Amino acid sequence: MEYPPLRDYGLIGNDDSCALISRHGSIDWCCFPHLESSSVFARVLDAERGGHFAVSPAADYESNHRYLDRTNILETTFETADGQATVTDFMPLCNGGEPDGDRFQQAIYRCLECDRGRVELQIEFEPRFDYARTEPALERTDDGVMATGDGERLHLATDAPFARALEVTTSTTAAGTISLEAGQRCWCWVQYGGREPASAVDREYVLDETKRYWREWVGRRDGAPTTIPERWHEMVVRSELLLKLLIHHETGSIPAAATTSIPEAIGSDRTWDYRYNWIRDAKFTIQSLHDTGHKQEAREYFEWFSDIARTDPASITPVYGLHGESGDELEERTLEHLTGYRETGPVRIGNAAGPQQQLDIYGTIVQAVYETIQFDPATTITADEWGAIRDIVDYVCDHWNERDAGIWEFRNERRHFLHSKLLCWVALDRGIALAVENDLEAPLDAWRGDRDAVRETIETRGFSETAGSFVQHFKTETAIDATALLIPIYEFLPPEDERVQATIDTVLEQLATDDGLVVRFINSDIRRDEEKAFFLCSFWLVDALVLSNRLDRAREYFEHLLEHAIPLGLYSEKVDPKTGQLLGNFPQAFSHLGLINSATYLTRALECDGDVAPADFDPENVETLFRRGDSPEI
């Protein structure tokens, strides 16, 4: 079997887990009971061993897929010489009254319907528990097949008239053919953990309720979001839906992506497990949730990282499991028996970034707290919360001048990274703002002194006259890094500063393609030049151009970025600028956060139709993504 390109996949899910489904009707990735649990289908990581659950015509066919409007329900349409059939895939959401609580959500429903003519649909069911380390035993049941192994169970069932079509063809595989004529439909479903509750529910009702849930969520905005130009609106809504699908209902945490080990480049060993929450995502997440009007989710996410902040700052780690696991609990392991996507291994589970020192996380936390209060005046800082924030700022005062692993998590390398120093400055600056604006007790003189010291260090050691740009770390004159685009966005320097404009020009010349795709860095002494463009960095460039009043180019680049989404509106982490091939874990939350934030920036800067800049445009009138106080005392 050939590996489908990432652009051929759609994602369904609920707030517990997700499943990747190819345009050929195959579920090639799914983990139960949670997103970060071990897989039951993993063909995306090994075409032969990984396991899958496929439904497709027995005859030659053409196929395409789409999401039902304003939902995460996927429709795949198959066209054959004799007819047309549609497979509707979704995972149910527990919305208050369903039986068995969380187990209700540990299911996938597939509705097979013949639209015209006659179509024979083949079913292939090859579950492989625990990342295909366990081959389950399969047994026939009255309504389908039960897979069991190593304490796990997965039940496949169909409507009664079609159940006999399923046969156990080998000890680990079941298959069958279902013939449908125009107007006929058949339900198939899998339930993790046994037969119930999926076998006892009304599937038509569950489908209708799932549609209603997603559509009501999109429409349930707490406050009016910024008006997005119509031609961008659909992509923003799809990004909202993707983020909601990833948000874990128990904790409010958001994983970086739905998958593990999709390589950053075919043939590269840069394959990581992204099914965890990175603290640095907090500031982008808070911004995008508020800008799309989803204040409840923003509050829940705020509460999640606020709990993390109320610990010893030295014990705060860059990455956490969706249930709060950290450090050694996220031990990284390699699955030697899987070949990897397109035979590009290693396949990794867990993530070794947990124990790294990354100083940027402290600025992220303080910024996200400040941001939340700016967005939601009803949010107040308790004495306990302020004590935790004050401890974090004090920690930054003591440690800002240390080396760390940086935002790109270079393994076995510690440098004075510009981005890390910038976020240390953010921690001090927003900490001061919180104290002053909320009349909170703090050692302001000491904090201001350290803030000034960080600023001086960045300005004297972080800018290279040779490169004409802010650089990646303090010991280089040539390494250009896209994180320097964040300097005006964090309001460290104003957009019109000559060094900021020179940095943007250098990024355009050295990191960006002619149509605005941006690689993360070049000329670094740490790792060879990047060749694949990073979507989030490309959106950062749009934001920096908006603040620089280069609106025509910003809009041009943004609309080009929209063209790189798959037809379903989803993004991976990276793209090959030469071929358009998507790479990296998929779908990637960071990319969709960047899209929402850039759409918001452009909308603030342009007139409502998105075509021209207002005659009185001034970058100072465009609220930066990461707001800071403007009190003269700060």
XYZ file of C-alpha atoms in Angstrom:
634
model
C 0.000 0.000 0.000
C 1.164 3.533 -0.765
C 1.043 6.164 1.961
C -1.536 8.862 1.149
C -0.200 12.421 1.298
C -1.279 14.369 4.363
C -3.536 16.527 2.203
C -5.652 13.398 1.594
C -6.556 13.100 5.301
C -9.394 14.553 7.318
C -9.711 14.594 11.098
C -12.776 13.710 13.126
C -12.999 13.613 16.891
C -14.500 14.889 20.087
C -12.876 16.372 23.180
C -11.319 13.009 24.145
C -9.724 11.593 21.020
C -9.373 11.968 17.244
C -9.131 9.824 14.125
C -7.400 10.445 10.800
C -9.445 9.266 7.809
C -8.030 9.193 4.297
C -9.874 10.224 1.157
C -10.038 6.470 0.433
C -12.224 5.835 3.473
C -9.539 4.334 5.717
C -9.176 5.194 9.398
C -5.370 5.147 9.593
C -4.804 6.723 13.013
C -6.838 6.570 16.201
C -5.981 6.252 19.882
C -8.306 5.187 22.695
C -9.394 6.060 25.282
C -7.645 9.435 24.887
C -5.687 11.282 22.225
C -2.402 10.578 24.010
C -3.249 6.908 24.662
C -1.779 4.076 22.612
C -3.177 3.561 19.126
C -5.721 1.017 17.919
C -5.172 2.032 14.266
C -1.769 3.318 13.119
C -1.425 2.596 9.399
C -0.247 6.185 8.895
C 2.939 5.097 10.719
C 3.309 1.654 9.148
C 1.301 0.592 6.122
C 1.724 -3.116 6.847
C 1.700 -3.449 10.637
C -0.108 -0.362 11.920
C -3.748 -1.450 11.566
C -6.734 0.306 9.989
C -10.499 0.286 9.477
C -11.402 0.939 5.832
C -14.648 1.314 3.912
C -14.406 1.830 0.130
C -15.995 0.544 -3.091
C -14.973 -2.856 -4.403
C -14.839 -1.390 -7.939
C -12.629 1.388 -9.249
C -13.707 4.765 -7.934
C -13.054 8.479 -7.678
C -13.418 10.053 -4.245
C -13.496 13.373 -2.480
C -14.398 14.502 0.989
C -15.743 17.523 2.818
C -16.882 18.568 6.258
C -20.553 19.105 6.895
C -20.986 22.847 7.240
C -19.693 24.175 10.589
C -18.993 20.716 12.035
C -16.198 18.199 12.503
C -18.298 15.548 10.729
C -16.586 14.211 7.595
C -18.350 13.079 4.414
C -16.431 10.998 1.847
C -18.138 10.523 -1.522
C -17.203 7.610 -3.799
C -18.127 7.593 -7.464
C -18.043 4.308 -9.424
C -19.243 3.304 -12.889
C -22.445 1.925 -11.325
C -23.317 4.511 -8.731
C -22.339 6.851 -5.924
C -22.044 6.299 -2.185
C -21.258 8.572 0.756
C -19.616 7.561 4.027
C -20.299 9.936 6.918
C -17.791 9.665 9.786
C -17.930 11.238 13.238
C -17.143 10.697 16.883
C -19.931 11.471 19.376
C -19.788 14.076 22.128
C -21.169 13.571 25.601
C -23.371 16.596 26.111
C -24.959 16.035 29.480
C -27.357 13.121 29.262
C -25.813 10.265 27.305
C -25.248 6.866 28.937
C -21.926 5.764 30.421
C -20.314 9.208 30.414
C -16.832 9.212 28.908
C -17.223 5.777 27.345
C -19.967 7.206 25.170
C -17.267 9.218 23.413
C -14.908 6.280 22.848
C -16.613 5.325 19.605
C -16.556 6.032 15.878
C -19.734 5.985 13.810
C -19.747 5.417 10.041
C -22.936 5.856 8.030
C -22.771 4.177 4.585
C -25.361 5.434 2.134
C -25.955 4.823 -1.575
C -26.856 8.105 -3.271
C -27.648 6.657 -6.711
C -27.286 3.441 -8.680
C -25.746 0.494 -6.882
C -22.434 0.321 -4.984
C -20.608 -2.570 -3.327
C -18.586 -1.375 -0.342
C -15.702 -3.376 1.081
C -15.010 -3.325 4.809
C -11.555 -4.133 6.185
C -11.086 -4.215 9.954
C -7.540 -4.719 11.242
C -7.184 -3.292 14.758
C -3.719 -3.379 16.328
C -3.587 -2.487 20.012
C -0.786 -0.641 21.803
C 0.865 0.889 18.718
C 0.635 -2.464 16.927
C 2.629 -4.222 19.639
C -0.434 -6.406 20.329
C -2.243 -8.310 17.599
C -5.734 -8.888 18.969
C -7.773 -12.024 18.592
C -11.027 -11.552 16.623
C -14.299 -13.360 17.240
C -17.684 -13.146 15.512
C -20.557 -11.697 17.502
C -24.251 -11.493 16.669
C -23.824 -8.002 15.251
C -20.195 -7.936 14.146
C -16.720 -8.694 15.467
C -15.009 -8.346 18.841
C -11.243 -7.751 19.023
C -9.539 -8.541 22.329
C -5.941 -8.468 23.467
C -3.782 -7.495 26.445
C -6.759 -6.235 28.427
C -8.235 -4.146 25.597
C -11.412 -4.666 23.585
C -12.702 -3.064 20.410
C -16.115 -3.995 19.042
C -17.092 -3.539 15.380
C -20.791 -3.803 14.627
C -23.192 -3.139 11.763
C -26.929 -2.889 11.362
C -28.602 -6.282 11.695
C -29.363 -6.914 7.980
C -25.682 -6.511 7.111
C -23.945 -8.099 10.112
C -23.593 -11.453 8.414
C -21.494 -9.828 5.678
C -18.584 -9.504 8.143
C -16.320 -12.537 8.408
C -13.151 -13.140 10.382
C -10.774 -13.897 7.534
C -7.688 -14.426 9.691
C -7.168 -14.486 13.431
C -6.492 -10.734 13.366
C -8.500 -9.455 10.379
C -12.183 -9.189 9.508
C -13.628 -8.236 6.132
C -16.856 -8.191 4.190
C -18.805 -6.626 1.346
C -22.027 -4.664 1.702
C -24.181 -4.016 -1.374
C -26.352 -0.913 -1.293
C -28.865 0.430 -3.761
C -30.035 4.030 -4.127
C -31.617 5.247 -0.900
C -30.246 2.393 1.265
C -27.971 3.063 4.183
C -26.037 0.954 6.666
C -24.409 1.940 9.937
C -21.039 0.598 11.078
C -19.525 1.566 14.402
C -16.621 0.703 16.647
C -16.764 0.983 20.417
C -13.645 0.843 22.566
C -13.932 -1.242 25.722
C -16.714 -3.598 24.616
C -20.145 -3.476 23.001
C -21.911 -0.844 25.098
C -22.937 1.922 24.971
C -22.706 2.232 21.154
C -24.868 -0.831 20.504
C -27.722 0.637 22.554
C -28.016 4.159 21.114
C -30.040 5.602 18.280
C -27.328 6.418 15.753
C -29.463 8.816 13.710
C -30.171 10.762 16.868
C -26.492 10.809 17.823
C -25.589 12.129 14.363
C -28.161 14.899 14.630
C -26.992 15.807 18.129
C -23.359 15.875 16.996
C -24.245 18.250 14.150
C -26.158 20.429 16.558
C -23.317 20.473 19.074
C -20.685 21.719 16.609
C -22.953 24.288 14.984
C -24.166 25.684 18.283
C -20.585 25.908 19.515
C -19.490 27.896 16.453
C -22.432 30.248 16.939
C -22.083 30.487 20.720
C -19.633 33.340 20.988
C -19.416 35.265 24.248
C -19.176 38.747 22.785
C -18.945 39.798 19.149
C -15.680 38.761 17.497
C -13.906 41.001 15.024
C -15.658 40.945 11.648
C -13.546 38.790 9.338
C -13.771 39.459 5.567
C -16.076 36.916 3.967
C -13.419 35.242 1.834
C -11.346 34.446 4.955
C -14.254 33.578 7.224
C -14.575 29.899 6.318
C -10.892 29.231 7.016
C -11.108 30.967 10.387
C -14.183 28.918 11.339
C -12.436 25.700 10.317
C -9.472 26.681 12.502
C -11.839 27.356 15.415
C -13.414 23.921 14.974
C -10.014 22.236 14.811
C -8.901 23.884 18.050
C -12.151 22.949 19.798
C -11.751 19.367 18.631
C -8.280 19.248 20.215
C -9.200 20.886 23.545
C -9.296 18.190 26.227
C -12.565 18.370 28.137
C -11.187 17.211 31.494
C -8.429 19.802 31.823
C -8.847 22.426 29.086
C -5.353 21.649 27.777
C -4.626 21.656 24.040
C -2.153 19.306 22.319
C 0.196 20.699 19.691
C -1.145 18.197 17.143
C -3.227 15.050 16.809
C -0.382 12.730 15.783
C 3.092 11.528 16.572
C 6.158 11.058 14.391
C 5.006 12.523 11.081
C 8.469 13.675 9.897
C 9.520 17.269 9.335
C 11.040 16.029 6.065
C 10.855 12.665 4.327
C 14.048 10.785 5.238
C 14.688 12.954 8.312
C 14.914 11.534 11.820
C 13.153 14.639 13.165
C 10.000 12.808 14.189
C 8.364 13.873 17.438
C 5.283 13.120 19.507
C 3.127 16.267 19.553
C 0.152 14.944 21.506
C 1.049 17.128 24.492
C 0.491 20.698 25.602
C 3.440 23.086 25.273
C 3.329 25.965 27.749
C 4.589 28.363 25.068
C 1.334 27.858 23.159
C -0.622 29.580 25.939
C -0.212 33.150 24.716
C -1.241 32.269 21.146
C -4.151 30.169 22.378
C -5.572 32.806 24.720
C -5.395 35.390 21.951
C -7.094 33.262 19.296
C -9.869 31.983 21.589
C -10.739 35.493 22.710
C -10.557 36.943 19.216
C -13.038 34.329 18.002
C -15.318 34.987 20.976
C -14.832 31.651 22.786
C -14.290 33.046 26.255
C -15.390 29.926 28.107
C -12.630 27.843 26.506
C -10.165 30.674 27.112
C -11.100 30.720 30.810
C -10.734 26.942 31.093
C -7.340 27.080 29.440
C -6.361 29.967 31.723
C -7.330 27.893 34.757
C -5.284 24.963 33.461
C -2.015 26.844 33.125
C -2.752 28.892 36.252
C -2.712 25.649 38.217
C 0.652 24.822 36.669
C 1.977 28.271 37.579
C 1.145 27.721 41.259
C 4.180 25.503 41.750
C 7.857 26.150 42.330
C 8.989 27.976 39.157
C 12.023 25.707 38.912
C 9.694 22.706 38.576
C 7.592 24.175 35.734
C 8.402 22.274 32.561
C 8.006 23.261 28.891
C 5.535 20.500 28.053
C 2.754 18.675 29.897
C 0.513 15.718 29.252
C -3.148 16.477 28.645
C -3.920 15.298 32.182
C -1.071 17.301 33.743
C 1.755 14.765 33.473
C 5.215 16.293 33.259
C 8.945 15.592 33.233
C 9.875 11.930 33.485
C 6.220 10.933 33.093
C 6.585 11.891 29.416
C 9.611 9.665 28.887
C 10.445 9.451 25.199
C 10.649 5.966 23.707
C 11.227 4.618 20.217
C 8.939 1.998 18.661
C 11.434 -0.011 16.627
C 8.797 -2.306 15.097
C 7.096 0.518 13.151
C 8.702 1.892 9.989
C 7.191 5.374 10.225
C 5.232 7.538 7.801
C 6.514 6.782 4.292
C 9.124 4.591 6.017
C 10.645 7.600 7.720
C 11.353 6.653 11.317
C 11.967 6.585 14.148
C 8.459 6.414 15.569
C 8.524 8.076 18.981
C 6.067 8.190 21.862
C 6.588 10.572 24.733
C 8.706 13.693 24.401
C 12.153 14.430 25.803
C 11.515 18.191 25.863
C 9.910 17.817 29.280
C 13.104 18.075 31.375
C 14.658 20.863 29.239
C 15.246 24.341 30.571
C 13.370 26.777 28.345
C 13.296 30.251 29.825
C 10.646 31.477 27.405
C 7.919 29.572 29.251
C 7.905 32.095 32.107
C 7.183 35.010 29.835
C 4.485 32.935 28.192
C 2.723 32.353 31.508
C 2.881 35.962 32.704
C 1.837 37.249 29.262
C -1.122 34.858 29.154
C -2.282 36.014 32.606
C -1.962 39.650 31.567
C -3.708 38.950 28.271
C -6.613 37.200 29.993
C -7.215 40.133 32.312
C -7.102 42.581 29.395
C -9.653 40.527 27.478
C -11.905 39.596 30.370
C -12.281 42.309 33.032
C -14.278 39.862 35.136
C -11.063 37.920 35.720
C -9.293 38.931 38.910
C -6.000 37.841 40.397
C -6.325 36.136 43.769
C -3.639 36.525 46.411
C -2.540 32.963 45.748
C -2.290 33.556 41.994
C -0.375 36.783 42.459
C 2.042 35.042 44.788
C 2.711 32.458 42.073
C 3.207 35.131 39.394
C 5.511 37.100 41.643
C 7.581 33.958 42.275
C 7.870 33.444 38.512
C 9.042 37.004 37.900
C 11.533 36.719 40.768
C 12.782 33.464 39.230
C 13.317 35.234 35.904
C 15.302 37.940 37.700
C 17.630 35.261 39.026
C 17.950 33.150 35.856
C 17.413 35.295 32.744
C 21.124 35.417 31.968
C 21.468 31.632 31.737
C 21.667 29.508 28.608
C 18.713 27.319 27.645
C 17.398 24.998 24.915
C 15.362 27.696 23.172
C 11.989 27.664 21.462
C 13.141 25.157 18.820
C 14.285 22.761 21.557
C 17.790 22.080 20.309
C 18.900 18.891 21.986
C 22.304 18.901 23.688
C 22.774 22.590 22.882
C 22.451 25.488 25.295
C 22.802 29.068 24.091
C 21.746 32.593 24.947
C 18.823 32.529 22.521
C 17.324 35.876 21.560
C 13.750 34.563 21.804
C 14.327 33.285 25.337
C 15.725 36.664 26.429
C 12.821 38.445 24.759
C 10.319 36.349 26.723
C 12.263 36.976 29.943
C 11.806 40.673 29.221
C 8.090 39.999 28.628
C 7.822 38.241 32.007
C 9.330 41.277 33.753
C 7.461 43.887 31.736
C 4.029 42.260 32.106
C 4.725 41.410 35.725
C 5.365 45.096 36.384
C 2.223 46.018 34.442
C 0.106 43.581 36.453
C 1.412 44.997 39.725
C 0.977 48.641 38.742
C -2.422 48.318 37.040
C -3.910 46.158 39.788
C -2.217 47.826 42.762
C -0.447 44.610 43.772
C 2.580 44.419 46.016
C 5.842 43.717 44.200
C 9.567 44.658 44.321
C 9.090 47.046 41.399
C 12.494 48.723 41.616
C 14.279 45.377 41.383
C 12.046 44.166 38.554
C 12.532 47.396 36.598
C 16.277 47.134 37.074
C 16.357 43.609 35.681
C 13.990 44.553 32.856
C 16.388 47.323 31.848
C 19.311 44.894 32.032
C 17.556 42.383 29.764
C 16.688 45.123 27.279
C 20.258 46.394 27.158
C 21.578 42.871 26.677
C 19.200 42.130 23.808
C 19.909 45.431 22.084
C 23.704 45.216 22.436
C 24.258 41.475 21.946
C 21.211 40.395 19.938
C 21.556 42.689 16.911
C 24.223 42.016 14.299
C 25.443 44.901 12.154
C 27.006 42.290 9.867
C 23.678 40.556 9.258
C 21.640 43.729 9.492
C 19.244 41.888 11.753
C 18.502 40.580 15.186
C 20.032 37.106 15.282
C 19.268 33.688 16.716
C 21.603 33.791 19.714
C 24.281 36.031 21.207
C 27.327 34.183 19.853
C 26.517 34.538 16.174
C 26.755 37.281 13.578
C 24.994 35.361 10.825
C 22.265 33.024 12.158
C 18.901 34.487 11.178
C 15.841 33.206 13.058
C 12.157 33.905 12.386
C 11.506 34.454 16.109
C 13.020 37.942 15.702
C 9.741 38.866 13.975
C 8.112 38.795 17.415
C 10.086 41.817 18.665
C 7.517 44.412 17.482
C 4.585 42.118 18.258
C 5.617 41.930 21.923
C 6.208 45.697 21.788
C 9.828 45.328 22.798
C 10.604 47.865 20.063
C 8.203 49.879 17.917
C 7.657 48.664 14.343
C 9.255 51.776 12.866
C 12.561 51.175 14.678
C 15.319 50.901 12.072
C 16.548 47.608 13.536
C 13.058 46.096 13.386
C 12.625 47.137 9.768
C 16.089 45.838 8.898
C 15.249 42.522 10.551
C 12.015 42.201 8.573
C 13.917 42.965 5.366
C 16.532 40.336 6.238
C 13.833 37.739 6.935
C 12.213 38.557 3.594
C 15.540 38.181 1.823
C 16.979 35.144 3.582
C 14.163 33.141 5.213
C 11.145 33.779 2.985
C 10.146 32.635 -0.468
C 8.765 35.117 -2.963
C 5.253 34.258 -1.809
C 5.904 34.531 1.920
C 6.663 30.994 3.113
C 9.188 31.286 5.952
C 11.720 28.754 7.229
C 12.630 28.897 10.904
C 16.341 29.735 10.617
C 19.461 29.651 8.431
C 23.221 30.016 8.919
C 23.023 28.546 12.403
C 26.040 26.841 13.908
C 23.687 24.521 15.805
C 21.943 22.734 12.967
C 22.005 22.869 9.197
C 19.765 25.270 7.325
C 16.053 24.639 7.320
C 14.562 23.961 3.887
C 10.911 23.362 4.760
C 8.718 26.328 5.583
C 7.102 26.556 9.012
C 3.508 27.758 8.796
C 3.490 29.600 12.127
C 6.606 31.601 11.206
C 4.955 32.498 7.904
C 1.977 33.913 9.805
C 4.381 35.839 12.078
C 5.753 37.528 8.969
C 2.238 38.606 8.005
C 1.763 40.099 11.483
C 5.069 41.983 11.390
C 4.241 43.360 7.941
C 0.863 44.605 9.171
C 2.511 46.503 12.022
C 5.008 47.915 9.521
C 2.179 49.277 7.348
C 3.225 46.988 4.493
C -0.377 45.936 4.106
C -0.435 44.959 0.447
C 2.357 42.461 0.931
C 0.863 41.213 4.218
C -2.480 40.523 2.554
C -0.806 38.889 -0.461
C 1.233 36.549 1.730
C -1.749 35.712 3.940
C -3.927 34.747 1.016
C -1.119 32.642 -0.420
C -0.864 30.838 2.917
C -4.578 30.061 2.717
C -3.909 28.263 -0.567
C -1.542 25.846 1.194
C -4.274 24.402 3.401
C -5.660 21.078 2.259
C -9.118 21.213 0.613
C -10.648 20.505 4.034
C -8.966 23.633 5.442
C -6.383 21.885 7.632
C -2.658 22.585 8.075
C 0.294 20.496 9.125
C 3.385 21.944 10.804
C 5.482 22.508 7.661
C 5.327 22.653 3.875
C 7.918 22.036 1.179
C 8.055 25.356 -0.731
C 9.152 23.584 -3.912
C 6.523 20.842 -4.084
C 3.728 21.983 -1.759
C 4.005 18.697 0.181
C 2.743 19.008 3.748
C 5.052 17.720 6.471
C 5.150 17.389 10.231
C 2.439 16.358 12.640
C -1.089 16.911 11.427
C -3.273 18.829 11.959
C -1.063 21.318 13.802
C -2.661 23.622 16.371
C 0.182 26.163 16.112
C -0.537 26.679 12.403
C -4.241 27.273 12.997
C -3.554 29.625 15.900
C -1.298 31.605 13.559
C -4.015 31.760 10.908
C -6.624 33.097 13.340
C -4.252 35.692 14.762
C -3.095 36.909 11.331
C -6.678 37.141 10.077
C -7.464 39.247 13.142
C -4.451 41.497 12.566
C -5.294 42.096 8.931
C -8.950 42.691 9.696
C -8.040 45.348 12.254
C -5.783 47.040 9.722
C -7.971 46.836 6.612
C -11.442 48.036 5.851
C -14.182 45.447 6.290
C -13.984 44.212 2.709
C -10.318 43.437 3.237
C -9.227 45.156 0.020
C -7.768 48.514 0.966
C -6.129 50.151 3.933
C -8.022 52.965 5.594
C -6.680 56.369 4.624
C -5.810 57.129 8.240
C -4.099 53.798 8.931
C -1.498 53.968 11.662
C 0.204 50.828 13.039
C -0.267 52.216 16.555
C -4.006 51.854 16.053
C -3.646 48.130 15.427
C -3.699 46.421 18.778
C -0.763 44.061 18.950
C -1.491 40.416 19.606
C 0.319 40.437 22.936
C -0.842 43.555 24.711
C 1.124 45.433 27.340
C 0.124 48.262 29.611
C 0.684 51.840 28.570
C 0.668 53.415 32.004
C 3.572 55.865 32.377
C 4.452 54.273 35.707
C 5.240 50.945 34.042
